PDB file of C-alpha atoms in Angstrom:
ATOM      1  CA  VAL D   1       2.642  -5.479   7.440  1.00 86.00           C
ATOM      2  CA  LYS D   2      -0.842  -6.920   7.937  1.00 88.00           C
ATOM      3  CA  TRP D   3       0.271 -10.026   6.037  1.00 92.00           C
ATOM      4  CA  PHE D   4       2.901 -10.714   8.700  1.00 92.00           C
ATOM      5  CA  VAL D   5       1.660  -9.242  11.986  1.00 90.00           C
ATOM      6  CA  GLU D   6      -1.813  -9.811  13.412  1.00 90.00           C
ATOM      7  CA  GLU D   7      -3.520  -6.435  13.627  1.00 89.00           C
ATOM      8  CA  PRO D   8      -6.833  -4.909  12.543  1.00 87.00           C
ATOM      9  CA  GLY D   9      -7.301  -5.648   8.854  1.00 87.00           C
ATOM     10  CA  SER D  10      -4.996  -8.679   8.759  1.00 90.00           C
ATOM     11  CA  THR D  11      -7.781 -11.077   7.801  1.00 89.00           C
ATOM     12  CA  ALA D  12      -8.843  -8.876   4.889  1.00 90.00           C
ATOM     13  CA  ALA D  13      -5.228  -8.379   3.813  1.00 90.00           C
ATOM     14  CA  CYS D  14      -4.528 -12.114   3.850  1.00 92.00           C
ATOM     15  CA  ALA D  15      -7.702 -12.782   1.850  1.00 91.00           C
ATOM     16  CA  ILE D  16      -6.247 -10.689  -0.975  1.00 90.00           C
ATOM     17  CA  LEU D  17      -3.332 -13.116  -1.235  1.00 89.00           C
ATOM     18  CA  THR D  18      -5.668 -15.974  -2.116  1.00 90.00           C
ATOM     19  CA  SER D  19      -8.108 -13.929  -4.202  1.00 90.00           C
ATOM     20  CA  GLY D  20      -6.377 -14.491  -7.525  1.00 89.00           C
ATOM     21  CA  GLU D  21      -5.930 -10.728  -7.915  1.00 87.00           C
ATOM     22  CA  VAL D  22      -2.715  -9.565  -9.555  1.00 91.00           C
ATOM     23  CA  LEU D  23      -0.798  -7.731  -6.843  1.00 95.00           C
ATOM     24  CA  LEU D  24       1.365  -4.797  -7.798  1.00 96.00           C
ATOM     25  CA  ALA D  25       2.803  -1.840  -5.963  1.00 97.00           C
ATOM     26  CA  PRO D  26       5.455   0.825  -6.281  1.00 98.00           C
ATOM     27  CA  ASP D  27       8.683  -0.660  -4.964  1.00 97.00           C
ATOM     28  CA  LEU D  28       8.488   2.035  -2.295  1.00 96.00           C
ATOM     29  CA  VAL D  29       6.319  -0.498  -0.451  1.00 97.00           C
ATOM     30  CA  LEU D  30       9.534  -2.310   0.514  1.00 97.00           C
ATOM     31  CA  VAL D  31      10.893   0.809   2.219  1.00 97.00           C
ATOM     32  CA  GLU D  32       7.587   1.600   3.915  1.00 96.00           C
ATOM     33  CA  VAL D  33       7.213  -1.916   5.295  1.00 97.00           C
ATOM     34  CA  GLY D  34      10.877  -1.897   6.304  1.00 98.00           C
ATOM     35  CA  ASN D  35      10.333   1.280   8.276  1.00 98.00           C
ATOM     36  CA  THR D  36       7.206  -0.104   9.923  1.00 96.00           C
ATOM     37  CA  ALA D  37       9.052  -3.325  10.812  1.00 97.00           C
ATOM     38  CA  TRP D  38      11.859  -1.260  12.347  1.00 98.00           C
ATOM     39  CA  LYS D  39       9.323   0.691  14.438  1.00 98.00           C
ATOM     40  CA  LYS D  40       7.693  -2.534  15.613  1.00 97.00           C
ATOM     41  CA  VAL D  41      11.085  -3.927  16.645  1.00 98.00           C
ATOM     42  CA  THR D  42      11.983  -0.756  18.567  1.00 98.00           C
ATOM     43  CA  ARG D  43       8.614  -0.908  20.355  1.00 98.00           C
ATOM     44  CA  GLY D  44       9.149  -4.572  21.241  1.00 98.00           C
ATOM     45  CA  GLU D  45       6.162  -5.720  19.169  1.00 96.00           C
ATOM     46  CA  ILE D  46       8.237  -8.094  17.009  1.00 97.00           C
ATOM     47  CA  THR D  47      11.813  -9.352  17.071  1.00 97.00           C
ATOM     48  CA  GLN D  48      14.508  -8.122  14.718  1.00 98.00           C
ATOM     49  CA  GLU D  49      14.553 -11.596  13.159  1.00 98.00           C
ATOM     50  CA  GLN D  50      10.811 -11.394  12.503  1.00 97.00           C
ATOM     51  CA  GLY D  51      11.324  -8.030  10.829  1.00 97.00           C
ATOM     52  CA  GLU D  52      14.104  -9.442   8.657  1.00 98.00           C
ATOM     53  CA  ALA D  53      11.904 -12.395   7.674  1.00 97.00           C
ATOM     54  CA  MET D  54       9.109  -9.992   6.695  1.00 97.00           C
ATOM     55  CA  LEU D  55      11.437  -8.046   4.436  1.00 97.00           C
ATOM     56  CA  ARG D  56      12.798 -11.189   2.773  1.00 98.00           C
ATOM     57  CA  ALA D  57       9.297 -12.511   2.082  1.00 97.00           C
ATOM     58  CA  LEU D  58       7.568  -9.275   1.092  1.00 97.00           C
ATOM     59  CA  PRO D  59       8.733  -9.042  -2.552  1.00 97.00           C
ATOM     60  CA  LEU D  60       7.459 -12.579  -3.141  1.00 96.00           C
ATOM     61  CA  TYR D  61       3.900 -11.482  -2.350  1.00 96.00           C
ATOM     62  CA  PHE D  62       3.734  -9.189  -5.371  1.00 96.00           C
ATOM     63  CA  ASP D  63       3.357 -10.115  -9.010  1.00 96.00           C
ATOM     64  CA  ARG D  64       5.137  -6.899  -9.919  1.00 97.00           C
ATOM     65  CA  LEU D  65       6.923  -4.072  -8.143  1.00 98.00           C
ATOM     66  CA  VAL D  66       7.115  -0.849 -10.134  1.00 98.00           C
ATOM     67  CA  HIS D  67      10.002   1.615  -9.913  1.00 97.00           C
ATOM     68  CA  PRO D  68       8.815   5.125  -9.009  1.00 96.00           C
ATOM     69  CA  ASP D  69      10.551   6.728 -11.993  1.00 97.00           C
ATOM     70  CA  VAL D  70       7.578   5.870 -14.218  1.00 96.00           C
ATOM     71  CA  LEU D  71       5.083   7.173 -11.640  1.00 98.00           C
ATOM     72  CA  ILE D  72       6.714  10.182 -10.013  1.00 98.00           C
ATOM     73  CA  ALA D  73       5.512  12.921 -12.386  1.00 98.00           C
ATOM     74  CA  ARG D  74       1.893  11.810 -12.101  1.00 98.00           C
ATOM     75  CA  ALA D  75       2.209  11.213  -8.347  1.00 98.00           C
ATOM     76  CA  TYR D  76       3.594  14.724  -7.913  1.00 99.00           C
ATOM     77  CA  ALA D  77       0.689  16.206  -9.883  1.00 98.00           C
ATOM     78  CA  LEU D  78      -1.803  14.169  -7.856  1.00 98.00           C
ATOM     79  CA  ALA D  79      -0.163  15.271  -4.604  1.00 98.00           C
ATOM     80  CA  HIS D  80      -0.704  18.913  -5.500  1.00 98.00           C
ATOM     81  CA  ARG D  81      -4.223  18.315  -6.727  1.00 97.00           C
ATOM     82  CA  LEU D  82      -5.246  16.320  -3.654  1.00 97.00           C
ATOM     83  CA  ALA D  83      -3.039  18.108  -1.092  1.00 97.00           C
ATOM     84  CA  HIS D  84      -1.725  14.698  -0.062  1.00 97.00           C
ATOM     85  CA  PRO D  85       1.865  13.342   0.210  1.00 97.00           C
ATOM     86  CA  VAL D  86       3.660  12.274  -2.961  1.00 98.00           C
ATOM     87  CA  TYR D  87       4.665   8.883  -1.568  1.00 95.00           C
ATOM     88  CA  ASP D  88       1.003   7.929  -1.043  1.00 95.00           C
ATOM     89  CA  CYS D  89       0.085   9.330  -4.451  1.00 97.00           C
ATOM     90  CA  LEU D  90       2.571   6.905  -6.047  1.00 98.00           C
ATOM     91  CA  TYR D  91       0.096   4.125  -5.253  1.00 97.00           C
ATOM     92  CA  LEU D  92      -2.782   6.095  -6.753  1.00 97.00           C
ATOM     93  CA  ALA D  93      -0.714   6.926  -9.850  1.00 98.00           C
ATOM     94  CA  LEU D  94       0.047   3.229 -10.306  1.00 98.00           C
ATOM     95  CA  ALA D  95      -3.628   2.296  -9.979  1.00 97.00           C
ATOM     96  CA  GLU D  96      -4.459   4.924 -12.564  1.00 97.00           C
ATOM     97  CA  GLN D  97      -1.675   3.809 -14.923  1.00 97.00           C
ATOM     98  CA  GLU D  98      -2.707   0.150 -14.729  1.00 97.00           C
ATOM     99  CA  ASP D  99      -6.448   0.906 -14.738  1.00 96.00           C
ATOM    100  CA  VAL D 100      -7.017  -0.984 -11.487  1.00 94.00           C
ATOM    101  CA  ARG D 101      -8.274  -0.106  -8.021  1.00 93.00           C
ATOM    102  CA  LEU D 102      -5.987   0.662  -5.121  1.00 95.00           C
ATOM    103  CA  ILE D 103      -6.858  -1.375  -2.044  1.00 93.00           C
ATOM    104  CA  THR D 104      -5.754   0.522   1.041  1.00 92.00           C
ATOM    105  CA  ASP D 105      -6.214   0.813   4.777  1.00 92.00           C
ATOM    106  CA  ASP D 106      -5.054   4.446   4.663  1.00 92.00           C
ATOM    107  CA  GLN D 107      -8.145   6.217   5.958  1.00 91.00           C
ATOM    108  CA  ARG D 108      -6.672   9.652   5.334  1.00 94.00           C
ATOM    109  CA  LEU D 109      -6.144   8.841   1.648  1.00 95.00           C
ATOM    110  CA  MET D 110      -9.648   7.355   1.468  1.00 93.00           C
ATOM    111  CA  LYS D 111     -11.091  10.587   2.846  1.00 94.00           C
ATOM    112  CA  VAL D 112      -9.100  12.766   0.447  1.00 95.00           C
ATOM    113  CA  VAL D 113     -10.116  10.829  -2.667  1.00 95.00           C
ATOM    114  CA  SER D 114     -13.736  10.395  -1.552  1.00 93.00           C
ATOM    115  CA  ARG D 115     -14.423  13.962  -2.659  1.00 90.00           C
ATOM    116  CA  THR D 116     -12.885  13.527  -6.102  1.00 95.00           C
ATOM    117  CA  GLU D 117     -13.202  11.570  -9.315  1.00 94.00           C
ATOM    118  CA  PHE D 118     -10.461   9.265  -7.956  1.00 93.00           C
ATOM    119  CA  ARG D 119     -12.869   7.685  -5.461  1.00 91.00           C
ATOM    120  CA  LYS D 120     -13.609   4.970  -8.024  1.00 92.00           C
ATOM    121  CA  ARG D 121      -9.898   4.086  -8.068  1.00 92.00           C
ATOM    122  CA  VAL D 122      -9.670   3.364  -4.338  1.00 94.00           C
ATOM    123  CA  ARG D 123     -11.232   0.644  -2.211  1.00 91.00           C
ATOM    124  CA  SER D 124     -11.061   0.231   1.546  1.00 90.00           C
ATOM    125  CA  LEU D 125      -9.178  -2.881   2.646  1.00 90.00           C
ATOM    126  CA  VAL D 126     -11.490  -3.679   5.512  1.00 83.00           C
ATOM    127  CA  SER D 127     -14.923  -2.579   4.358  1.00 73.00           C
ATOM    128  CA  GLY D 128     -14.440  -3.227   0.666  1.00 55.00           C
ATOM    129  CA  THR D 129     -16.178   0.058  -0.039  1.00 50.00           C
ATOM    130  CA  ARG D 130     -15.091   3.017  -2.048  1.00 46.00           C
TER     131      ARG D 130
END
């Protein structure tokens, strides 16, 4: 959403697009952004047309979207281990599978992994720290 709507972290999010990094995510990201766009429309923060444009453009921002079927077992195990929702753990499972770091603005996830060996897999969007 930060790529499309000016909000805290938008500058850092947009910098990722020009960083040369390979961008990948579980395809769940489409649903999550769709839901956030819907909320923003219902709150009057964006128009329905802006939300539709976001959803058309979003897949083009990623080099690869990964179906959850290859991640779900590991995400489920991580969710139990970290006491954190499965849908968030899909992103961590993908980072682990691809041996990359997850860049996130999810402070709750950052806090959960900060006490574990997974802290090296996660980087804060805004601060760039682990």
